[in-house]
Backbone as ProteinMPNN parsed JSONL, in Angstrom:
{"seq_chain_A": "MNILLINPPNCVPKEWKFPVHVFQPMGLAYIAANLEKNHYKPAILDALASGWENEFVKDNLLYTGLSDDEILSKIIEFKPDVVGITAPFTSQIKNVFNVASIVKKVNKKIVVVVGGPHPTIQPEQTLACSDIDYVIRGEGEYSFLDFIKKTEAKSDITTVKGLA", "coords_chain_A": {"N_chain_A": [[5.369, -1.869, 17.432], [4.658, -3.297, 14.368], [5.14, -2.078, 11.218], [4.307, -2.055, 7.891], [4.923, -0.868, 4.698], [3.575, -0.707, 1.495], [4.213, -0.791, -1.955], [2.271, -1.518, -4.579], [2.193, -4.166, -7.159], [2.164, -3.411, -10.695], [0.102, -2.919, -13.636], [-0.742, -3.268, -17.124], [-2.894, -3.138, -20.039], [-2.953, -6.268, -21.73], [-2.644, -6.246, -24.484], [-0.945, -4.154, -25.001], [1.641, -5.048, -24.837], [4.035, -4.411, -23.541], [5.998, -3.99, -20.614], [5.244, -2.426, -17.434], [6.683, 0.64, -16.38], [9.106, 0.922, -13.855], [8.971, 2.789, -10.87], [10.12, 5.077, -8.342], [8.822, 4.741, -5.116], [8.302, 7.397, -3.72], [6.607, 8.707, -1.864], [6.112, 6.691, 0.043], [8.708, 6.377, 0.964], [9.161, 8.867, 2.192], [7.267, 8.742, 4.243], [8.231, 6.5, 5.656], [10.752, 7.486, 6.461], [9.999, 9.567, 8.185], [8.653, 8.115, 10.149], [10.818, 6.605, 11.116], [12.403, 8.647, 12.188], [10.957, 9.089, 14.421], [11.336, 6.928, 16.023], [10.223, 4.5, 15.145], [10.238, 1.402, 13.301], [9.728, 0.946, 10.336], [9.048, -1.128, 7.434], [9.569, -1.315, 3.931], [7.848, -2.748, 1.322], [8.43, -3.019, -1.822], [6.653, -4.023, -4.143], [6.537, -3.748, -6.833], [9.144, -2.949, -7.839], [10.677, -4.968, -6.627], [9.942, -7.205, -7.996], [10.499, -6.642, -10.658], [11.458, -7.956, -12.912], [9.651, -9.894, -13.223], [7.042, -10.824, -15.059], [3.637, -11.376, -15.666], [0.511, -12.698, -16.84], [-2.767, -11.898, -15.98], [-6.209, -11.951, -15.748], [-6.407, -10.843, -18.321], [-4.531, -8.845, -18.263], [-1.241, -7.463, -18.286], [1.035, -7.955, -15.889], [3.536, -6.477, -13.826], [5.848, -7.172, -11.388], [5.844, -8.496, -7.998], [4.228, -11.64, -7.483], [0.91, -12.557, -6.321], [1.186, -14.645, -4.458], [3.851, -14.321, -3.68], [3.746, -11.81, -2.473], [1.968, -12.376, -0.384], [3.551, -14.204, 1.063], [5.647, -12.496, 1.918], [4.244, -10.731, 3.585], [3.304, -12.47, 5.569], [5.77, -13.239, 6.62], [6.729, -10.785, 7.67], [4.826, -10.044, 9.585], [2.937, -7.777, 10.117], [1.364, -5.142, 12.068], [0.12, -2.907, 11.165], [-0.566, -1.956, 7.862], [0.421, 0.104, 5.28], [-0.627, 1.206, 2.161], [0.279, 2.413, -0.987], [-1.453, 4.277, -3.446], [-0.808, 5.312, -6.219], [-1.773, 5.811, -8.812], [-4.856, 6.146, -10.513], [-5.497, 4.248, -12.429], [-4.401, 1.981, -11.366], [-5.814, 1.167, -9.162], [-7.222, -1.208, -8.698], [-5.183, -3.004, -8.227], [-4.283, -2.122, -5.78], [-6.535, -2.697, -4.209], [-6.428, -5.473, -4.449], [-3.994, -6.073, -3.123], [-4.682, -5.2, -0.556], [-6.636, -7.09, 0.004], [-5.066, -9.408, 0.081], [-3.547, -8.853, 2.357], [-5.553, -8.946, 4.358], [-6.226, -11.623, 4.138], [-4.101, -12.796, 5.381], [-4.33, -11.886, 8.031], [-7.175, -10.758, 9.526], [-7.165, -8.791, 11.446], [-5.107, -7.044, 10.925], [-4.447, -3.689, 10.366], [-5.378, -1.79, 7.627], [-4.286, 0.848, 5.731], [-4.714, 3.251, 3.254], [-3.166, 5.443, 0.959], [-2.35, 8.27, -1.151], [-2.642, 9.796, -4.465], [-5.084, 8.84, -5.757], [-6.856, 7.814, -3.592], [-6.997, 10.199, -2.178], [-8.515, 11.865, -3.787], [-10.72, 10.269, -4.282], [-11.967, 9.152, -1.787], [-14.291, 7.83, -0.794], [-14.89, 5.906, -2.754], [-12.563, 4.404, -2.591], [-12.697, 3.448, 0.039], [-14.837, 1.803, -0.26], [-13.95, -0.679, -0.755], [-13.919, -3.47, 1.122], [-11.707, -4.444, 2.432], [-10.1, -2.398, 3.139], [-9.325, -0.298, 5.756], [-8.869, 2.406, 6.473], [-8.366, 5.647, 4.957], [-5.864, 7.938, 4.156], [-5.868, 11.191, 3.318], [-4.234, 13.519, 1.146], [-0.942, 14.85, 1.835], [0.975, 12.396, 3.396], [3.006, 12.064, 5.336], [3.088, 13.199, 7.984], [0.495, 12.825, 8.896], [0.158, 10.032, 8.785], [2.049, 9.234, 10.669], [0.914, 10.424, 12.975], [-1.454, 8.949, 13.036], [-0.396, 6.371, 13.539], [0.812, 6.76, 16.074], [-1.46, 7.397, 17.63], [-3.019, 5.116, 17.266], [-1.382, 3.178, 18.404], [-1.374, 4.09, 21.041], [-3.958, 3.673, 21.621], [-5.781, 5.761, 21.429], [-8.016, 8.475, 20.479], [-8.501, 8.456, 17.098], [-9.848, 10.068, 15.393], [-9.078, 12.678, 15.148], [-6.96, 12.798, 13.467], [-5.353, 14.4, 10.878], [-6.717, 14.559, 7.671], [-7.716, 11.97, 7.687], [-9.869, 9.443, 6.573]], "CA_chain_A": [[4.362, -1.995, 16.397], [5.222, -3.624, 13.055], [4.517, -1.267, 10.17], [4.757, -2.423, 6.55], [4.45, 0.026, 3.651], [3.612, -1.5, 0.259], [3.987, -0.28, -3.301], [1.76, -2.721, -5.246], [2.588, -4.407, -8.543], [1.473, -2.578, -11.668], [-0.345, -3.661, -14.805], [-1.236, -2.585, -18.32], [-3.61, -4.1, -20.887], [-2.079, -7.266, -22.354], [-2.423, -5.878, -25.881], [0.13, -3.161, -25.107], [2.826, -5.887, -25.036], [5.245, -3.917, -22.897], [5.79, -3.944, -19.169], [5.114, -1.154, -16.734], [7.952, 1.215, -15.928], [9.293, 0.938, -12.407], [9.18, 4.139, -10.347], [10.435, 5.129, -6.917], [7.675, 5.117, -4.279], [8.834, 8.458, -2.862], [5.7, 8.952, -0.744], [6.384, 5.685, 1.073], [10.026, 6.674, 1.537], [8.992, 10.002, 3.109], [6.544, 8.248, 5.422], [9.154, 5.642, 6.408], [11.774, 8.33, 7.084], [9.387, 10.274, 9.308], [8.434, 7.116, 11.201], [12.122, 6.273, 11.703], [12.803, 9.789, 13.024], [10.147, 9.008, 15.634], [11.692, 5.685, 16.706], [9.557, 3.311, 14.615], [11.079, 0.689, 12.342], [8.883, 0.431, 9.26], [9.673, -1.784, 6.289], [8.9, -1.047, 2.659], [7.789, -3.836, 0.344], [8.199, -2.455, -3.154], [6.253, -5.206, -4.909], [6.785, -3.453, -8.241], [10.583, -3.024, -8.111], [11.22, -6.262, -6.183], [9.641, -8.216, -9.005], [10.464, -5.941, -11.946], [11.724, -8.899, -14.006], [8.563, -10.868, -13.19], [5.847, -10.42, -15.788], [2.656, -12.448, -15.783], [-0.79, -12.258, -17.325], [-3.89, -12.268, -15.127], [-7.404, -11.188, -16.129], [-6.088, -10.163, -19.578], [-3.632, -7.721, -17.981], [0.165, -7.796, -18.142], [1.502, -7.466, -14.589], [4.955, -6.404, -13.502], [6.019, -7.129, -9.94], [5.692, -9.744, -7.255], [2.938, -12.319, -7.605], [0.102, -12.568, -5.101], [1.781, -15.588, -3.496], [5.077, -13.729, -3.15], [3.323, -10.743, -1.56], [1.425, -13.077, 0.777], [4.687, -14.734, 1.813], [6.36, -11.373, 2.555], [3.398, -10.215, 4.667], [3.366, -13.473, 6.64], [7.116, -13.161, 7.196], [6.912, -9.537, 8.412], [3.851, -9.991, 10.688], [2.621, -6.378, 10.427], [0.164, -4.718, 12.783], [-0.464, -1.91, 10.277], [-0.025, -1.928, 6.506], [0.087, 1.269, 4.475], [-0.496, 0.894, 0.735], [0.188, 3.588, -1.831], [-2.292, 4.194, -4.645], [-0.331, 6.476, -6.956], [-2.482, 6.032, -10.074], [-6.219, 5.624, -10.569], [-5.503, 3.05, -13.27], [-3.863, 0.856, -10.621], [-6.54, 1.005, -7.89], [-7.58, -2.62, -8.484], [-4.007, -3.652, -7.632], [-4.308, -1.73, -4.367], [-7.59, -3.511, -3.6], [-5.942, -6.849, -4.392], [-3.0, -6.167, -2.051], [-5.431, -5.11, 0.708], [-7.271, -8.398, 0.187], [-4.01, -10.344, 0.485], [-3.233, -8.527, 3.762], [-6.629, -9.444, 5.22], [-6.156, -13.09, 4.141], [-3.093, -13.157, 6.383], [-4.934, -11.654, 9.342], [-8.224, -9.724, 9.448], [-6.905, -7.743, 12.439], [-4.117, -6.087, 10.427], [-5.08, -2.434, 9.951], [-4.953, -1.406, 6.285], [-4.438, 2.27, 5.455], [-4.326, 3.543, 1.875], [-2.953, 6.851, 0.67], [-1.905, 8.584, -2.502], [-3.537, 10.672, -5.219], [-6.428, 8.306, -5.981], [-7.707, 7.878, -2.399], [-7.188, 11.593, -1.782], [-9.609, 12.405, -4.604], [-11.845, 9.338, -4.253], [-11.914, 8.365, -0.544], [-15.467, 6.958, -0.64], [-14.721, 4.781, -3.665], [-11.478, 3.592, -2.052], [-13.194, 2.775, 1.249], [-15.854, 0.813, -0.636], [-13.272, -1.972, -0.661], [-14.086, -3.891, 2.519], [-10.417, -4.807, 3.009], [-9.398, -1.17, 3.501], [-9.888, 0.251, 6.985], [-8.776, 3.866, 6.501], [-7.68, 6.39, 3.907], [-5.274, 9.218, 4.546], [-5.901, 12.103, 2.171], [-3.196, 14.539, 1.12], [0.421, 14.435, 2.196], [0.799, 11.44, 4.482], [4.141, 11.884, 6.244], [2.765, 13.527, 9.374], [-0.799, 12.221, 9.238], [0.349, 8.604, 9.051], [2.736, 9.163, 11.962], [-0.095, 10.727, 13.992], [-2.338, 7.777, 13.061], [0.33, 5.283, 14.199], [0.946, 7.093, 17.5], [-2.774, 7.302, 18.289], [-3.421, 3.709, 17.235], [-0.555, 2.495, 19.405], [-1.816, 4.54, 22.369], [-5.398, 3.377, 21.711], [-6.491, 7.024, 21.649], [-8.957, 8.909, 19.451], [-7.868, 8.704, 15.805], [-10.684, 10.948, 14.551], [-8.444, 13.984, 15.007], [-5.847, 12.68, 12.514], [-5.591, 15.247, 9.701], [-6.859, 13.851, 6.4], [-8.2, 10.59, 7.856], [-11.231, 9.113, 6.127]], "C_chain_A": [[5.071, -2.251, 15.063], [4.436, -2.906, 11.969], [5.146, -1.653, 8.836], [4.108, -1.481, 5.545], [4.631, -0.683, 2.313], [3.336, -0.643, -0.971], [3.533, -1.492, -4.114], [2.362, -2.938, -6.637], [1.749, -3.503, -9.458], [1.044, -3.42, -12.854], [-0.768, -2.716, -15.931], [-2.057, -3.598, -19.116], [-2.623, -5.004, -21.638], [-1.716, -6.881, -23.793], [-1.275, -4.884, -26.049], [1.488, -3.823, -25.307], [4.119, -5.266, -24.52], [4.971, -3.786, -21.41], [5.66, -2.518, -18.643], [6.501, -0.653, -16.358], [7.977, 1.24, -14.4], [9.577, 2.379, -11.977], [9.477, 4.053, -8.859], [9.186, 5.508, -6.125], [8.091, 6.168, -3.242], [7.932, 8.747, -1.662], [5.925, 7.964, 0.387], [7.726, 5.933, 1.742], [9.938, 7.837, 2.525], [8.3, 9.557, 4.401], [7.474, 7.403, 6.287], [10.205, 6.477, 7.134], [11.213, 9.065, 8.296], [9.09, 9.32, 10.467], [9.75, 6.775, 11.902], [12.624, 7.399, 12.607], [12.088, 9.76, 14.37], [10.223, 7.624, 16.268], [10.859, 4.468, 16.314], [10.49, 2.672, 13.6], [10.212, 0.087, 11.243], [9.715, -0.308, 8.212], [8.877, -1.393, 5.052], [8.992, -2.299, 1.806], [7.432, -3.192, -0.991], [7.922, -3.635, -4.081], [6.387, -4.99, -6.41], [8.278, -3.64, -8.55], [11.173, -4.374, -7.722], [10.978, -7.356, -7.203], [9.65, -7.652, -10.405], [10.756, -6.848, -13.135], [10.598, -9.927, -14.146], [7.349, -10.298, -13.91], [4.918, -11.62, -15.878], [1.324, -11.858, -16.226], [-1.865, -12.8, -16.391], [-5.045, -11.365, -15.523], [-7.139, -10.304, -17.349], [-5.246, -8.892, -19.381], [-2.205, -8.247, -17.834], [0.675, -7.138, -16.868], [3.014, -7.457, -14.529], [5.046, -6.31, -11.989], [5.86, -8.493, -9.313], [4.302, -10.332, -7.485], [2.179, -12.228, -6.281], [0.714, -13.477, -4.038], [3.054, -15.032, -2.883], [4.752, -12.61, -2.153], [2.794, -11.359, -0.264], [2.556, -13.583, 1.669], [5.436, -13.632, 2.568], [5.562, -10.817, 3.736], [3.417, -11.181, 5.852], [4.7, -13.385, 7.369], [7.276, -11.922, 8.088], [5.995, -9.435, 9.64], [3.473, -8.548, 11.067], [1.374, -6.221, 11.294], [-0.623, -3.733, 11.924], [0.234, -2.011, 8.929], [-0.522, -0.658, 5.827], [0.347, 0.922, 3.021], [-0.627, 2.193, -0.049], [-0.664, 3.297, -3.067], [-1.945, 5.386, -5.531], [-1.115, 6.799, -8.226], [-3.876, 5.423, -10.015], [-6.28, 4.335, -11.372], [-5.028, 1.807, -12.524], [-4.645, 0.541, -9.339], [-6.94, -0.452, -7.636], [-6.407, -3.4, -7.897], [-3.926, -3.347, -6.144], [-5.347, -2.571, -3.627], [-7.129, -4.958, -3.444], [-4.925, -7.027, -3.266], [-3.687, -6.082, -0.687], [-6.102, -6.443, 1.025], [-6.262, -9.447, 0.644], [-3.653, -10.12, 1.956], [-4.276, -9.136, 4.689], [-6.715, -10.968, 5.216], [-5.152, -13.572, 5.187], [-3.685, -13.028, 7.774], [-5.918, -10.492, 9.239], [-7.97, -8.559, 10.397], [-5.837, -6.741, 12.001], [-4.865, -4.858, 9.919], [-4.495, -2.028, 8.6], [-5.32, 0.057, 6.046], [-3.932, 2.521, 4.044], [-4.186, 5.046, 1.705], [-2.481, 7.026, -0.753], [-2.926, 9.432, -3.229], [-4.961, 10.125, -5.4], [-7.301, 8.355, -4.725], [-7.931, 9.297, -1.884], [-8.388, 12.191, -2.516], [-10.877, 11.561, -4.479], [-11.867, 8.511, -2.955], [-13.096, 7.409, -0.39], [-15.324, 5.718, -1.51], [-13.631, 3.845, -3.148], [-11.952, 2.8, -0.835], [-14.328, 1.795, 0.963], [-15.258, -0.594, -0.67], [-13.272, -2.376, 0.813], [-12.774, -4.273, 3.202], [-9.582, -3.593, 3.405], [-10.093, -0.557, 4.703], [-9.926, 1.772, 6.982], [-8.086, 4.387, 5.254], [-7.07, 7.613, 4.564], [-5.17, 10.054, 3.281], [-4.787, 13.138, 2.289], [-1.835, 13.959, 1.456], [0.359, 13.574, 3.458], [1.891, 11.352, 5.523], [3.771, 12.106, 7.709], [1.434, 12.909, 9.809], [-0.651, 10.741, 9.573], [1.053, 8.4, 10.387], [1.75, 9.405, 13.103], [-1.05, 9.54, 14.157], [-1.673, 6.625, 13.827], [0.428, 5.546, 15.698], [-0.384, 6.918, 18.231], [-3.293, 5.867, 18.307], [-2.667, 2.935, 18.308], [-1.001, 2.84, 20.829], [-3.286, 4.232, 22.629], [-6.191, 4.642, 22.056], [-7.321, 7.377, 20.409], [-8.245, 9.246, 18.137], [-8.664, 9.689, 14.943], [-10.09, 12.331, 14.369], [-7.251, 13.95, 14.048], [-6.202, 13.465, 11.247], [-5.643, 14.39, 8.448], [-7.395, 12.448, 6.5], [-9.638, 10.44, 7.382], [-11.497, 7.665, 6.486]], "O_chain_A": [[5.974, -1.508, 14.68], [3.229, -3.099, 11.821], [6.364, -1.586, 8.67], [2.888, -1.314, 5.539], [5.71, -1.2, 2.023], [2.37, 0.119, -1.023], [4.325, -2.411, -4.326], [2.958, -2.031, -7.219], [0.755, -2.915, -9.032], [1.565, -4.516, -13.059], [-1.098, -1.55, -15.714], [-1.927, -4.801, -18.891], [-1.588, -4.544, -22.117], [-0.61, -7.159, -24.256], [-0.695, -4.787, -27.13], [2.391, -3.219, -25.885], [5.195, -5.58, -25.029], [3.846, -3.505, -20.999], [5.938, -1.546, -19.346], [7.391, -1.447, -16.053], [6.975, 1.545, -13.753], [10.328, 3.097, -12.636], [9.126, 3.074, -8.2], [8.549, 6.512, -6.442], [8.214, 5.874, -2.053], [8.426, 9.003, -0.564], [5.93, 8.346, 1.558], [7.871, 5.727, 2.947], [10.57, 7.798, 3.581], [8.696, 9.944, 5.5], [7.507, 7.564, 7.507], [10.516, 6.208, 8.294], [11.884, 9.173, 9.322], [9.259, 9.682, 11.631], [9.797, 6.668, 13.128], [13.2, 7.141, 13.664], [12.564, 10.342, 15.344], [9.3, 7.195, 16.96], [10.793, 3.5, 17.072], [11.415, 3.313, 13.1], [9.983, -1.122, 11.212], [10.929, -0.129, 8.124], [7.668, -1.169, 5.119], [10.075, -2.843, 1.593], [6.274, -2.863, -1.248], [8.829, -4.172, -4.718], [6.352, -5.951, -7.178], [8.628, -4.418, -9.438], [12.066, -4.878, -8.403], [11.73, -8.329, -7.266], [8.899, -8.116, -11.262], [10.344, -6.544, -14.254], [10.598, -10.733, -15.077], [6.702, -9.38, -13.405], [5.357, -12.741, -16.135], [1.049, -10.677, -16.016], [-1.882, -13.983, -16.052], [-4.88, -10.149, -15.623], [-7.59, -9.16, -17.404], [-5.251, -7.991, -20.219], [-1.991, -9.344, -17.319], [0.74, -5.912, -16.777], [3.683, -8.315, -15.105], [4.396, -5.464, -11.376], [5.755, -9.509, -10.0], [3.327, -9.601, -7.658], [2.747, -11.865, -5.251], [0.757, -13.123, -2.859], [3.317, -15.243, -1.699], [5.405, -12.482, -1.117], [3.141, -10.907, 0.827], [2.519, -13.409, 2.887], [5.816, -13.817, 3.724], [6.138, -10.472, 4.768], [3.533, -10.757, 7.002], [4.747, -13.451, 8.597], [7.894, -12.004, 9.15], [6.361, -8.8, 10.629], [3.668, -8.142, 12.213], [0.461, -7.046, 11.26], [-1.853, -3.715, 11.941], [1.456, -2.135, 8.854], [-1.72, -0.378, 5.801], [1.41, 0.404, 2.68], [-1.539, 2.982, 0.197], [-0.598, 2.213, -3.647], [-2.697, 6.358, -5.59], [-1.119, 7.947, -8.67], [-4.052, 4.308, -9.522], [-7.035, 3.425, -11.03], [-5.231, 0.691, -13.0], [-4.194, -0.26, -8.522], [-6.992, -0.885, -6.485], [-6.613, -4.356, -7.15], [-3.55, -4.203, -5.344], [-5.074, -3.096, -2.548], [-7.405, -5.595, -2.427], [-4.979, -8.014, -2.532], [-3.32, -6.808, 0.237], [-6.132, -6.871, 2.179], [-6.57, -10.279, 1.497], [-3.476, -11.077, 2.71], [-3.932, -9.768, 5.688], [-7.216, -11.558, 6.173], [-5.334, -14.624, 5.8], [-3.565, -13.934, 8.599], [-5.532, -9.372, 8.904], [-8.491, -7.463, 10.19], [-5.675, -5.699, 12.635], [-5.805, -4.977, 9.133], [-3.278, -1.933, 8.442], [-6.482, 0.453, 6.141], [-2.852, 2.06, 3.675], [-4.98, 5.823, 2.236], [-2.241, 6.055, -1.47], [-3.972, 9.757, -2.667], [-5.933, 10.858, -5.218], [-8.405, 8.896, -4.788], [-8.937, 9.57, -1.23], [-9.177, 12.933, -1.931], [-11.985, 12.09, -4.562], [-11.793, 7.284, -3.019], [-12.922, 6.291, 0.095], [-15.604, 4.606, -1.063], [-13.76, 2.626, -3.256], [-11.64, 1.617, -0.7], [-14.734, 1.04, 1.846], [-15.989, -1.584, -0.618], [-12.685, -1.688, 1.648], [-12.734, -4.411, 4.425], [-8.484, -3.739, 3.943], [-11.302, -0.322, 4.679], [-10.903, 2.369, 7.436], [-7.33, 3.677, 4.59], [-7.686, 8.245, 5.422], [-4.494, 9.692, 2.317], [-4.441, 13.575, 3.387], [-1.608, 12.752, 1.372], [-0.232, 13.97, 4.462], [1.734, 10.633, 6.51], [4.105, 11.292, 8.57], [1.277, 12.517, 10.965], [-1.258, 10.25, 10.525], [0.699, 7.501, 11.149], [1.753, 8.67, 14.09], [-1.409, 9.173, 15.276], [-2.309, 5.981, 14.662], [0.157, 4.655, 16.503], [-0.425, 6.356, 19.325], [-3.941, 5.455, 19.269], [-3.254, 2.132, 19.032], [-1.003, 1.981, 21.712], [-3.802, 4.494, 23.716], [-7.13, 4.611, 22.851], [-7.313, 6.648, 19.418], [-7.478, 10.207, 18.071], [-8.198, 10.096, 13.878], [-10.553, 13.089, 13.516], [-6.601, 14.975, 13.842], [-7.233, 13.215, 10.624], [-4.739, 13.596, 8.187], [-7.522, 11.777, 5.476], [-10.511, 11.224, 7.754], [-12.581, 7.15, 6.212]]}, "name": "protein", "num_of_chains": 1, "seq": "MNILLINPPNCVPKEWKFPVHVFQPMGLAYIAANLEKNHYKPAILDALASGWENEFVKDNLLYTGLSDDEILSKIIEFKPDVVGITAPFTSQIKNVFNVASIVKKVNKKIVVVVGGPHPTIQPEQTLACSDIDYVIRGEGEYSFLDFIKKTEAKSDITTVKGLA"}
């Protein structure tokens, strides 16, 4: 099973005239490490850090990170079965929705799972995006692993802790 974990690009209002600070997506690193301990080979696409020198304006916002086309290209290249996207800040949820949309443009059958503080607090609002299949609330290291194992085995995922 090909598993891709994505940290989306970030944005601020254009008027601020300074780029977003790059941060380590520690939650994705913990999830990836736990998957690797269980014999999976996930990849992390840090679309913020990978394109930290890339700034562009879209919808009156100053973006830092990979462009939509670059993200699309990386997803096509990786051919994921499941994509996990982190939503670390409420102010960035539209970026998460955009990345989910890019994933579904590649292939509607790719399962999109979102986690992080925003979806933990606002799972209904997060799932209102039709490109997101599931939310994992709370700490995701073990829940995401359980989700992957049950998805791979085609067994009942409703028992996954924190799954919405």
